[in-house]
Amino acid sequence: MGIKKEQKSVKVGTLVHKKLFEIGKQLLVQSTVDELLEIAIDKTIELSRAERGMIILFGKGKEILFQAARKIKKEDIENPKFEVSRTIIKSVEKSKEPIYLENALEDPSFDKSDSVKRLRILSVICLPLLYEEQIFGVIYLDNRSIQGVFQQATFDFVKELGDFISLAAYQALQRKQLYNRVTNLEEELRDKYKFEYIIGHHPKMIGVFKLVSQIADSNATILIQGETGTGKELIARAIHYNSSRRNKPFIPINCSALPESLLESELFGHVCGAFTGAVKNRIGWFEQANGGTIFLDEVSEMSPALQVKLLRILQTGEYSKVGGNQIEFCDVRVVSATNKKLLQLVKEGKFREDVFYRLDVVEIEVPPLRERKSDILLLTKHFIEFYNRENNKNITKISPQAETQLMAYNFPGNVRELQNIIEQAMAFAEGKTIETFHLPARFKKYEKEQNDSFKPTTLIEAKRLAANKAEKEFIIDCLETTKGHITKAAKIAGMDAGNFHRILTKHDINPLAFK
């Protein structure tokens, strides 16, 4: 009999730890503090059988930053000193030690508390949320109807769960605080330098904004390097419109769009009779940009002969029109851009070294979208709003599954490719939501290739991979049990059919395969 009891105890312990592990995985992958706390309080109340509960996170001055509660009225949360036992919570805040009471009314430490008496609080569990010995929140649970419902085993289990909640909540809080700092810096820079057309709050983009703000009002020649579609011209415009030249022309030129003979004429102008078809004098773009800024996009495509003429204007501001012998002068700031590594072209003898050093007084590297993935959803929202206005549509959101596919994709065409994808998806969308089937077919193929070859390099990636795998296997088990019946499978999974169907879409699972 003793052996069987011991075996049963081991089995129960194993199930408890398995449950803790599953909840821990679910908490660690939550993207926001609010979502994490909602799940945490639900799971804690469910497993402890508490009547009421709340989780509070507070700042350094003990001010409340976030809170989630169940079976406590909104006005109770707003006035916790009247409707929650602040005596118990404050005790945990001060001592950093958990409190477990079978009957608070009979406990000598709290039997004089007005809130304990008035609310007739019986069983209480109150745990500190700690990180590196510092308290940053509490979990509070109580019961007012069944004396002693919180047994020692319940308290021990909730304590272990509290460790998971502490780690996940602290990480989520740190992410939120970092996001707020970055957002505040971004807004400050935008307000000061009016970068309203550049979307991004990734630290790499903030670095670009700071550099632009530092050099915009100088006369330094600037080289912008970055892959196709990263927004190099937007950076050039930000430089111009935040400089003392803002009231003079900004002339953008794509050096790869015209043949050499025509590009020279467009840049410097020509005189009448300079070549066949030159029936009158023509001023060039440098002359048109006088006092302002000229933007030479794809400058790496400029021929060596034309580079020599560019070098002269960079050095002295002097040039001659095609077919002319008169020296002209212009005051123009040159901002150039290329999607190639210009220094490498210099080493290969494909670009003049002297021109490179004249262009590269200040260098700005615009990161590709795959290196600032946190900006993908921000840009997506911006493009949805833009095409809603352009096409008189009313798309309000993008589904979580479609978001996942966008975040997993590497965007070789960068921001320009993302813009085209959202424009296309909105053209196909009939309702108010962009779904996965509105995205190009290459997304599903890419996602499969990535999943097949993905090897986690960090603990967080490994946990996410394990959580996704466990989720998929669990859903398949539910479908196999119900022979593909979605409503019954959703019931087994403990969720509504709508959420269950979204998970099917996420993992590309066909329920008909189980019938």
Short mmCIF file of C-alpha atoms in Angstrom, two decimals:
data_model
loop_
_atom_site.label_atom_id
_atom_site.label_comp_id
_atom_site.label_asym_id
_atom_site.label_seq_id
_atom_site.Cartn_x
_atom_site.Cartn_y
_atom_site.Cartn_z
CA MET A 1 0.00 0.00 0.00
CA GLY A 2 2.84 2.38 0.91
CA ILE A 3 4.57 1.75 -2.44
CA LYS A 4 1.38 2.50 -4.37
CA LYS A 5 0.88 5.72 -2.42
CA GLU A 6 4.47 6.74 -3.13
CA GLN A 7 4.07 5.95 -6.83
CA LYS A 8 0.87 7.99 -6.94
CA SER A 9 2.66 10.90 -5.22
CA VAL A 10 5.51 10.76 -7.77
CA LYS A 11 3.00 10.67 -10.62
CA VAL A 12 1.11 13.68 -9.23
CA GLY A 13 4.39 15.56 -8.75
CA THR A 14 5.40 14.84 -12.34
CA LEU A 15 2.05 16.09 -13.65
CA VAL A 16 2.34 19.25 -11.53
CA HIS A 17 5.78 20.05 -12.87
CA LYS A 18 4.66 19.31 -16.42
CA LYS A 19 1.77 21.74 -15.93
CA LEU A 20 4.14 24.36 -14.51
CA PHE A 21 6.48 23.94 -17.45
CA GLU A 22 3.64 24.35 -19.97
CA ILE A 23 2.38 27.51 -18.23
CA GLY A 24 5.94 28.85 -18.02
CA LYS A 25 6.42 28.41 -21.77
CA GLN A 26 3.13 30.15 -22.45
CA LEU A 27 4.09 33.11 -20.24
CA LEU A 28 7.58 33.55 -21.65
CA VAL A 29 6.36 34.00 -25.23
CA GLN A 30 3.83 36.77 -24.42
CA SER A 31 4.76 40.00 -26.18
CA THR A 32 3.15 42.55 -23.81
CA VAL A 33 2.94 43.01 -20.05
CA ASP A 34 -0.88 43.25 -20.12
CA GLU A 35 -1.30 39.98 -22.04
CA LEU A 36 1.14 38.20 -19.75
CA LEU A 37 -0.62 39.36 -16.57
CA GLU A 38 -4.05 38.40 -17.91
CA ILE A 39 -2.88 34.84 -18.61
CA ALA A 40 -0.92 34.65 -15.34
CA ILE A 41 -3.85 35.67 -13.10
CA ASP A 42 -6.25 33.36 -14.96
CA LYS A 43 -3.94 30.36 -14.57
CA THR A 44 -3.14 31.15 -10.94
CA ILE A 45 -6.80 31.43 -9.93
CA GLU A 46 -7.73 28.33 -11.93
CA LEU A 47 -5.04 26.16 -10.36
CA SER A 48 -5.32 27.51 -6.80
CA ARG A 49 -9.14 27.59 -6.77
CA ALA A 50 -9.01 31.13 -5.36
CA GLU A 51 -12.19 33.19 -5.24
CA ARG A 52 -10.45 36.47 -6.14
CA GLY A 53 -7.01 37.51 -7.17
CA MET A 54 -4.81 40.21 -8.59
CA ILE A 55 -1.25 40.78 -9.77
CA ILE A 56 0.31 44.20 -9.26
CA LEU A 57 3.57 45.48 -10.77
CA PHE A 58 4.97 48.71 -9.40
CA GLY A 59 7.79 51.13 -10.12
CA LYS A 60 10.73 52.26 -8.03
CA GLY A 61 8.52 54.67 -6.09
CA LYS A 62 5.99 51.86 -5.47
CA GLU A 63 3.56 53.50 -7.90
CA ILE A 64 1.38 50.95 -9.72
CA LEU A 65 2.53 50.39 -13.31
CA PHE A 66 0.36 47.41 -14.32
CA GLN A 67 -2.33 45.33 -12.70
CA ALA A 68 -4.66 42.48 -13.61
CA ALA A 69 -7.50 41.25 -11.44
CA ARG A 70 -10.33 38.74 -11.45
CA LYS A 71 -13.65 38.92 -9.56
CA ILE A 72 -12.71 42.31 -8.15
CA LYS A 73 -14.73 45.27 -9.39
CA LYS A 74 -13.10 48.03 -11.39
CA GLU A 75 -13.77 50.57 -8.64
CA ASP A 76 -12.20 48.16 -6.15
CA ILE A 77 -8.97 48.17 -8.17
CA GLU A 78 -8.98 51.95 -8.44
CA ASN A 79 -9.44 52.22 -4.67
CA PRO A 80 -7.59 49.16 -3.38
CA LYS A 81 -7.16 50.50 0.13
CA PHE A 82 -10.92 50.19 0.64
CA GLU A 83 -11.59 46.86 -1.04
CA VAL A 84 -8.44 44.75 -0.84
CA SER A 85 -6.44 43.88 2.24
CA ARG A 86 -3.64 46.41 1.85
CA THR A 87 -2.30 45.31 5.24
CA ILE A 88 -1.36 41.92 3.83
CA ILE A 89 -0.01 43.28 0.56
CA LYS A 90 2.06 45.97 2.30
CA SER A 91 3.49 43.37 4.63
CA VAL A 92 4.76 41.34 1.66
CA GLU A 93 6.10 44.50 -0.02
CA LYS A 94 8.09 45.32 3.10
CA SER A 95 9.36 41.87 4.05
CA LYS A 96 9.75 40.41 0.54
CA GLU A 97 8.48 37.19 2.10
CA PRO A 98 5.33 35.26 1.07
CA ILE A 99 2.28 35.06 3.31
CA TYR A 100 0.04 32.01 3.61
CA LEU A 101 -2.96 32.12 5.96
CA GLU A 102 -5.63 29.49 6.40
CA ASN A 103 -7.79 31.97 8.31
CA ALA A 104 -6.77 35.64 8.35
CA LEU A 105 -9.57 36.47 10.84
CA GLU A 106 -7.84 34.36 13.48
CA ASP A 107 -4.25 35.31 12.70
CA PRO A 108 -2.78 37.66 15.36
CA SER A 109 -0.84 39.63 12.74
CA PHE A 110 -3.94 40.65 10.79
CA ASP A 111 -6.99 40.15 12.99
CA LYS A 112 -7.13 43.92 13.66
CA SER A 113 -7.10 44.87 9.97
CA ASP A 114 -10.32 46.71 9.00
CA SER A 115 -10.30 45.32 5.46
CA VAL A 116 -9.75 41.76 6.67
CA LYS A 117 -12.63 42.07 9.13
CA ARG A 118 -15.05 43.88 6.81
CA LEU A 119 -14.42 41.58 3.86
CA ARG A 120 -14.27 38.52 6.14
CA ILE A 121 -11.19 37.27 4.31
CA LEU A 122 -10.43 33.68 5.26
CA SER A 123 -7.72 32.00 3.18
CA VAL A 124 -4.92 34.21 1.80
CA ILE A 125 -1.85 33.69 -0.34
CA CYS A 126 0.28 36.73 -1.10
CA LEU A 127 3.60 36.29 -2.92
CA PRO A 128 6.35 38.77 -3.78
CA LEU A 129 7.53 39.02 -7.39
CA LEU A 130 11.32 39.26 -7.12
CA TYR A 131 14.21 39.76 -9.48
CA GLU A 132 17.76 39.74 -8.11
CA GLU A 133 16.39 40.18 -4.55
CA GLN A 134 14.42 43.29 -5.59
CA ILE A 135 10.64 43.25 -5.29
CA PHE A 136 8.73 44.70 -8.23
CA GLY A 137 5.24 43.30 -7.69
CA VAL A 138 2.94 40.96 -5.80
CA ILE A 139 0.45 38.16 -6.46
CA TYR A 140 -2.57 38.33 -4.16
CA LEU A 141 -5.19 35.54 -3.82
CA ASP A 142 -7.96 35.12 -1.27
CA ASN A 143 -11.13 33.22 -0.43
CA ARG A 144 -14.04 34.44 1.66
CA SER A 145 -16.34 31.43 1.57
CA ILE A 146 -14.47 28.20 2.33
CA GLN A 147 -12.20 28.29 5.37
CA GLY A 148 -8.85 26.68 4.77
CA VAL A 149 -9.36 26.05 1.04
CA PHE A 150 -5.71 26.94 0.50
CA GLN A 151 -3.80 23.89 1.69
CA GLN A 152 -0.02 23.70 2.06
CA ALA A 153 0.23 21.86 -1.27
CA THR A 154 -1.68 24.72 -2.96
CA PHE A 155 0.67 27.28 -1.43
CA ASP A 156 3.76 25.33 -2.55
CA PHE A 157 2.42 25.00 -6.08
CA VAL A 158 1.52 28.70 -6.34
CA LYS A 159 5.00 29.61 -5.04
CA GLU A 160 6.60 27.63 -7.87
CA LEU A 161 4.23 29.20 -10.38
CA GLY A 162 5.16 32.59 -8.90
CA ASP A 163 8.80 32.00 -9.86
CA PHE A 164 7.77 31.60 -13.52
CA ILE A 165 5.54 34.68 -13.32
CA SER A 166 8.36 36.72 -11.74
CA LEU A 167 10.81 35.91 -14.53
CA ALA A 168 8.31 36.40 -17.36
CA ALA A 169 6.84 39.60 -15.87
CA TYR A 170 10.26 41.13 -15.25
CA GLN A 171 11.37 40.42 -18.82
CA ALA A 172 8.12 41.82 -20.22
CA LEU A 173 8.45 44.90 -18.01
CA GLN A 174 12.02 45.47 -19.17
CA ARG A 175 10.91 45.17 -22.83
CA LYS A 176 8.13 47.68 -22.19
CA GLN A 177 10.46 50.13 -20.48
CA LEU A 178 13.03 49.79 -23.28
CA TYR A 179 10.29 50.33 -25.86
CA ASN A 180 9.12 53.45 -24.01
CA ARG A 181 12.66 54.88 -23.87
CA VAL A 182 13.22 54.23 -27.58
CA THR A 183 9.79 55.64 -28.48
CA ASN A 184 10.37 58.76 -26.41
CA LEU A 185 13.76 59.31 -28.07
CA GLU A 186 12.19 58.71 -31.49
CA GLU A 187 9.39 61.21 -30.82
CA GLU A 188 11.87 63.77 -29.53
CA LEU A 189 13.99 63.44 -32.66
CA ARG A 190 10.98 63.54 -34.98
CA ASP A 191 9.58 66.60 -33.25
CA LYS A 192 12.91 68.39 -33.39
CA TYR A 193 13.95 67.40 -36.89
CA LYS A 194 10.59 66.56 -38.52
CA PHE A 195 11.46 63.05 -39.70
CA GLU A 196 7.75 62.44 -40.32
CA TYR A 197 8.32 60.42 -43.50
CA ILE A 198 10.80 57.96 -42.00
CA ILE A 199 9.09 55.11 -40.15
CA GLY A 200 11.06 53.13 -37.59
CA HIS A 201 11.88 52.90 -33.90
CA HIS A 202 14.52 50.15 -33.99
CA PRO A 203 17.75 51.26 -32.24
CA LYS A 204 19.62 51.10 -35.57
CA MET A 205 17.16 53.56 -37.10
CA ILE A 206 17.34 55.79 -34.04
CA GLY A 207 21.12 55.82 -34.64
CA VAL A 208 20.49 56.97 -38.23
CA PHE A 209 18.13 59.71 -36.99
CA LYS A 210 20.73 60.95 -34.51
CA LEU A 211 23.47 61.03 -37.16
CA VAL A 212 21.21 62.92 -39.59
CA SER A 213 20.35 65.42 -36.87
CA GLN A 214 24.06 66.02 -36.21
CA ILE A 215 25.14 66.60 -39.82
CA ALA A 216 21.99 67.96 -41.50
CA ASP A 217 22.86 71.63 -41.07
CA SER A 218 26.49 71.31 -42.17
CA ASN A 219 27.74 71.45 -45.76
CA ALA A 220 29.45 68.06 -45.53
CA THR A 221 29.15 65.74 -48.53
CA ILE A 222 27.30 62.59 -47.51
CA LEU A 223 27.34 59.01 -48.80
CA ILE A 224 24.29 56.89 -47.92
CA GLN A 225 24.81 53.15 -48.27
CA GLY A 226 22.14 50.49 -48.03
CA GLU A 227 20.34 47.75 -49.92
CA THR A 228 17.71 48.47 -52.54
CA GLY A 229 14.42 49.55 -51.01
CA THR A 230 15.74 50.63 -47.59
CA GLY A 231 14.70 54.28 -48.00
CA LYS A 232 17.97 56.01 -48.89
CA GLU A 233 16.18 58.85 -50.70
CA LEU A 234 14.00 59.50 -47.63
CA ILE A 235 17.17 59.93 -45.59
CA ALA A 236 18.56 62.31 -48.21
CA ARG A 237 15.36 64.36 -48.12
CA ALA A 238 15.47 64.45 -44.30
CA ILE A 239 19.01 65.81 -44.51
CA HIS A 240 17.99 68.52 -46.98
CA TYR A 241 14.77 69.62 -45.28
CA ASN A 242 16.47 69.84 -41.90
CA SER A 243 19.35 71.95 -43.21
CA SER A 244 19.75 75.67 -43.88
CA ARG A 245 19.21 74.81 -47.57
CA ARG A 246 15.62 73.67 -46.94
CA ASN A 247 14.11 76.60 -48.88
CA LYS A 248 16.22 75.85 -51.97
CA PRO A 249 15.71 72.98 -54.47
CA PHE A 250 16.19 69.30 -53.71
CA ILE A 251 17.04 67.54 -57.00
CA PRO A 252 17.04 63.69 -56.99
CA ILE A 253 18.83 61.90 -59.86
CA ASN A 254 19.10 58.17 -60.57
CA CYS A 255 22.52 57.72 -62.19
CA SER A 256 21.64 54.24 -63.47
CA ALA A 257 18.48 55.33 -65.31
CA LEU A 258 20.21 57.22 -68.14
CA PRO A 259 23.02 56.39 -70.62
CA GLU A 260 26.34 58.15 -69.99
CA SER A 261 26.03 60.65 -72.85
CA LEU A 262 22.59 61.79 -71.75
CA LEU A 263 23.43 61.74 -68.01
CA GLU A 264 26.31 64.21 -68.53
CA SER A 265 23.99 66.62 -70.33
CA GLU A 266 21.33 66.24 -67.65
CA LEU A 267 23.84 66.88 -64.84
CA PHE A 268 25.77 69.80 -66.31
CA GLY A 269 23.57 71.10 -69.15
CA HIS A 270 24.59 71.68 -72.78
CA VAL A 271 24.93 74.49 -75.28
CA CYS A 272 23.11 74.77 -78.59
CA GLY A 273 24.72 72.54 -81.23
CA ALA A 274 26.71 70.44 -78.74
CA PHE A 275 25.29 67.29 -80.34
CA THR A 276 22.54 66.22 -82.72
CA GLY A 277 19.23 67.33 -81.29
CA ALA A 278 20.74 70.07 -79.09
CA VAL A 279 18.74 72.86 -80.71
CA LYS A 280 19.01 75.27 -77.76
CA ASN A 281 20.96 75.83 -74.58
CA ARG A 282 19.86 73.76 -71.60
CA ILE A 283 20.64 74.22 -67.94
CA GLY A 284 21.62 71.09 -65.99
CA TRP A 285 20.52 69.73 -62.65
CA PHE A 286 23.51 71.16 -60.79
CA GLU A 287 22.55 74.63 -62.00
CA GLN A 288 18.90 74.01 -61.06
CA ALA A 289 19.97 72.86 -57.58
CA ASN A 290 22.10 75.96 -56.92
CA GLY A 291 21.88 76.84 -53.23
CA GLY A 292 20.17 73.53 -52.48
CA THR A 293 20.94 69.81 -52.49
CA ILE A 294 21.50 67.33 -55.30
CA PHE A 295 20.93 63.65 -54.59
CA LEU A 296 22.92 61.24 -56.78
CA ASP A 297 21.27 57.84 -56.37
CA GLU A 298 23.16 54.74 -57.58
CA VAL A 299 26.31 56.85 -57.92
CA SER A 300 28.33 53.62 -58.30
CA GLU A 301 26.91 53.31 -61.86
CA MET A 302 28.56 56.53 -63.01
CA SER A 303 31.27 55.99 -65.66
CA PRO A 304 34.94 56.81 -64.86
CA ALA A 305 34.90 59.69 -67.39
CA LEU A 306 31.88 61.25 -65.72
CA GLN A 307 33.40 60.68 -62.29
CA VAL A 308 36.26 63.01 -63.29
CA LYS A 309 33.79 65.82 -64.01
CA LEU A 310 31.99 65.07 -60.75
CA LEU A 311 35.30 65.30 -58.87
CA ARG A 312 35.87 68.82 -60.20
CA ILE A 313 32.51 70.09 -59.01
CA LEU A 314 33.01 68.39 -55.64
CA GLN A 315 36.38 70.07 -55.19
CA THR A 316 35.71 73.58 -56.52
CA GLY A 317 32.03 73.86 -57.45
CA GLU A 318 33.13 74.48 -61.06
CA TYR A 319 31.84 72.74 -64.20
CA SER A 320 31.36 73.29 -67.93
CA LYS A 321 28.27 72.54 -69.98
CA VAL A 322 28.52 69.88 -72.67
CA GLY A 323 29.88 71.55 -75.83
CA GLY A 324 30.71 74.75 -73.94
CA ASN A 325 34.02 76.36 -72.97
CA GLN A 326 32.79 78.69 -70.25
CA ILE A 327 33.47 77.87 -66.60
CA GLU A 328 30.29 77.83 -64.52
CA PHE A 329 30.00 77.78 -60.71
CA CYS A 330 27.32 76.46 -58.39
CA ASP A 331 26.86 76.15 -54.63
CA VAL A 332 25.34 72.70 -54.19
CA ARG A 333 25.49 70.16 -51.41
CA VAL A 334 26.00 66.65 -52.79
CA VAL A 335 24.34 63.67 -51.13
CA SER A 336 24.97 60.37 -52.93
CA ALA A 337 23.71 56.83 -52.41
CA THR A 338 24.52 53.32 -53.54
CA ASN A 339 23.34 49.78 -52.85
CA LYS A 340 26.89 48.52 -53.42
CA LYS A 341 29.95 48.68 -51.18
CA LEU A 342 31.70 51.61 -52.80
CA LEU A 343 35.03 50.99 -51.05
CA GLN A 344 35.08 47.46 -52.45
CA LEU A 345 34.52 48.87 -55.97
CA VAL A 346 37.48 51.19 -55.36
CA LYS A 347 39.68 48.21 -54.43
CA GLU A 348 38.54 46.42 -57.59
CA GLY A 349 39.38 49.47 -59.72
CA LYS A 350 35.75 50.04 -60.71
CA PHE A 351 35.37 53.40 -58.96
CA ARG A 352 37.85 56.25 -58.60
CA GLU A 353 39.44 56.46 -55.17
CA ASP A 354 39.66 60.28 -55.20
CA VAL A 355 35.96 60.59 -55.99
CA PHE A 356 35.08 58.08 -53.28
CA TYR A 357 36.86 60.09 -50.58
CA ARG A 358 35.16 63.29 -51.76
CA LEU A 359 31.74 61.63 -51.58
CA ASP A 360 32.41 59.79 -48.30
CA VAL A 361 33.03 62.74 -45.96
CA VAL A 362 30.17 61.43 -43.81
CA GLU A 363 28.81 57.92 -44.32
CA ILE A 364 25.32 56.78 -43.31
CA GLU A 365 24.51 53.07 -43.36
CA VAL A 366 20.77 52.37 -43.64
CA PRO A 367 20.03 48.91 -42.15
CA PRO A 368 18.04 46.35 -44.17
CA LEU A 369 14.60 45.47 -42.88
CA ARG A 370 15.71 41.99 -41.73
CA GLU A 371 18.05 43.72 -39.24
CA ARG A 372 15.25 45.84 -37.75
CA LYS A 373 12.34 43.42 -37.72
CA SER A 374 10.67 45.23 -34.84
CA ASP A 375 9.78 47.92 -37.41
CA ILE A 376 7.90 45.53 -39.72
CA LEU A 377 4.53 45.79 -37.96
CA LEU A 378 4.96 49.55 -37.47
CA LEU A 379 5.56 49.97 -41.21
CA THR A 380 2.68 47.60 -41.98
CA LYS A 381 0.30 49.76 -39.95
CA HIS A 382 1.58 52.87 -41.74
CA PHE A 383 1.04 51.34 -45.19
CA ILE A 384 -2.45 50.08 -44.27
CA GLU A 385 -3.43 53.60 -43.19
CA PHE A 386 -1.89 55.05 -46.36
CA TYR A 387 -3.70 52.70 -48.79
CA ASN A 388 -6.95 53.05 -46.86
CA ARG A 389 -6.81 56.76 -47.69
CA GLU A 390 -5.60 56.21 -51.25
CA ASN A 391 -8.17 53.54 -52.19
CA ASN A 392 -11.05 54.47 -49.87
CA LYS A 393 -10.79 51.13 -48.04
CA ASN A 394 -11.40 50.24 -44.40
CA ILE A 395 -8.84 47.58 -43.50
CA THR A 396 -8.44 47.77 -39.73
CA LYS A 397 -5.94 45.05 -38.88
CA ILE A 398 -3.76 42.15 -39.96
CA SER A 399 -4.33 38.69 -38.49
CA PRO A 400 -1.81 37.24 -35.98
CA GLN A 401 -0.96 34.46 -38.46
CA ALA A 402 -0.25 36.98 -41.24
CA GLU A 403 1.85 39.03 -38.78
CA THR A 404 3.85 35.89 -37.98
CA GLN A 405 4.57 35.26 -41.67
CA LEU A 406 5.62 38.88 -42.21
CA MET A 407 7.94 38.75 -39.20
CA ALA A 408 9.52 35.48 -40.35
CA TYR A 409 10.24 36.70 -43.89
CA ASN A 410 13.63 38.29 -44.70
CA PHE A 411 12.44 40.92 -47.24
CA PRO A 412 15.19 41.01 -49.88
CA GLY A 413 13.38 44.07 -51.31
CA ASN A 414 13.23 45.70 -47.87
CA VAL A 415 10.69 48.45 -47.09
CA ARG A 416 9.73 48.88 -50.75
CA GLU A 417 8.88 45.17 -50.98
CA LEU A 418 6.83 45.34 -47.77
CA GLN A 419 4.91 48.32 -49.15
CA ASN A 420 4.12 46.44 -52.38
CA ILE A 421 3.03 43.35 -50.40
CA ILE A 422 0.61 45.37 -48.23
CA GLU A 423 -0.78 47.17 -51.28
CA GLN A 424 -1.38 43.81 -52.98
CA ALA A 425 -2.89 42.21 -49.87
CA MET A 426 -5.30 45.12 -49.40
CA ALA A 427 -6.40 44.80 -53.01
CA PHE A 428 -7.39 41.16 -52.36
CA ALA A 429 -8.87 41.64 -48.87
CA GLU A 430 -12.67 41.80 -48.90
CA GLY A 431 -13.27 42.25 -45.18
CA LYS A 432 -11.48 44.38 -42.61
CA THR A 433 -8.57 42.00 -41.93
CA ILE A 434 -5.52 40.98 -43.97
CA GLU A 435 -5.21 37.18 -43.69
CA THR A 436 -2.36 34.83 -44.64
CA PHE A 437 -4.04 33.88 -47.93
CA HIS A 438 -3.92 37.54 -49.01
CA LEU A 439 -0.10 37.45 -48.85
CA PRO A 440 2.04 36.24 -51.80
CA ALA A 441 2.54 32.47 -52.09
CA ARG A 442 6.28 32.84 -51.51
CA PHE A 443 5.61 33.54 -47.81
CA LYS A 444 4.30 30.05 -47.10
CA LYS A 445 7.16 28.44 -49.03
CA TYR A 446 9.71 30.60 -47.22
CA GLU A 447 8.16 29.84 -43.81
CA LYS A 448 8.35 26.09 -44.48
CA GLU A 449 11.99 26.31 -45.61
CA GLN A 450 12.89 28.34 -42.51
CA ASN A 451 11.08 25.98 -40.14
CA ASP A 452 12.77 22.94 -41.71
CA SER A 453 16.24 24.45 -41.42
CA PHE A 454 15.92 26.58 -38.26
CA LYS A 455 18.38 25.87 -35.46
CA PRO A 456 17.89 27.95 -32.30
CA THR A 457 20.92 29.92 -31.14
CA THR A 458 19.50 31.31 -27.89
CA LEU A 459 17.45 29.92 -25.01
CA ILE A 460 14.51 32.17 -25.92
CA GLU A 461 14.53 30.87 -29.53
CA ALA A 462 14.72 27.29 -28.25
CA LYS A 463 11.76 27.90 -25.93
CA ARG A 464 9.70 29.45 -28.72
CA LEU A 465 10.53 26.57 -31.05
CA ALA A 466 9.59 24.04 -28.37
CA ALA A 467 6.38 25.94 -27.55
CA ASN A 468 5.33 26.05 -31.23
CA LYS A 469 6.12 22.36 -31.65
CA ALA A 470 4.22 21.43 -28.48
CA GLU A 471 1.26 23.56 -29.55
CA LYS A 472 1.10 21.90 -32.98
CA GLU A 473 1.41 18.39 -31.54
CA PHE A 474 -1.30 19.12 -28.95
CA ILE A 475 -3.72 20.43 -31.61
CA ILE A 476 -3.07 17.35 -33.78
CA ASP A 477 -3.77 15.09 -30.78
CA CYS A 478 -7.10 16.87 -30.21
CA LEU A 479 -8.08 16.44 -33.86
CA GLU A 480 -7.09 12.79 -33.88
CA THR A 481 -9.23 12.21 -30.76
CA THR A 482 -12.28 13.87 -32.34
CA LYS A 483 -11.59 12.56 -35.87
CA GLY A 484 -11.24 16.09 -37.23
CA HIS A 485 -14.30 17.59 -35.51
CA ILE A 486 -13.19 21.20 -34.84
CA THR A 487 -15.79 22.15 -32.20
CA LYS A 488 -15.14 19.02 -30.14
CA ALA A 489 -11.37 19.38 -30.54
CA ALA A 490 -11.58 23.02 -29.41
CA LYS A 491 -13.54 21.93 -26.33
CA ILE A 492 -10.83 19.40 -25.44
CA ALA A 493 -8.21 22.12 -25.92
CA GLY A 494 -10.14 24.45 -23.61
CA MET A 495 -10.67 27.23 -26.14
CA ASP A 496 -13.40 28.55 -28.41
CA ALA A 497 -13.67 27.29 -31.99
CA GLY A 498 -12.55 30.62 -33.45
CA ASN A 499 -9.22 30.60 -31.61
CA PHE A 500 -8.78 26.91 -32.39
CA HIS A 501 -9.31 27.58 -36.09
CA ARG A 502 -6.71 30.37 -36.00
CA ILE A 503 -4.15 27.94 -34.58
CA LEU A 504 -5.00 25.49 -37.39
CA THR A 505 -4.26 28.24 -39.91
CA LYS A 506 -1.04 29.19 -38.10
CA HIS A 507 0.33 25.64 -38.35
CA ASP A 508 -1.26 24.90 -41.77
CA ILE A 509 -3.20 21.93 -40.35
CA ASN A 510 -6.09 20.54 -42.42
CA PRO A 511 -8.76 19.02 -40.08
CA LEU A 512 -10.19 16.98 -42.99
CA ALA A 513 -7.05 14.84 -42.89
CA PHE A 514 -8.19 13.37 -39.56
CA LYS A 515 -11.69 12.27 -40.63
#
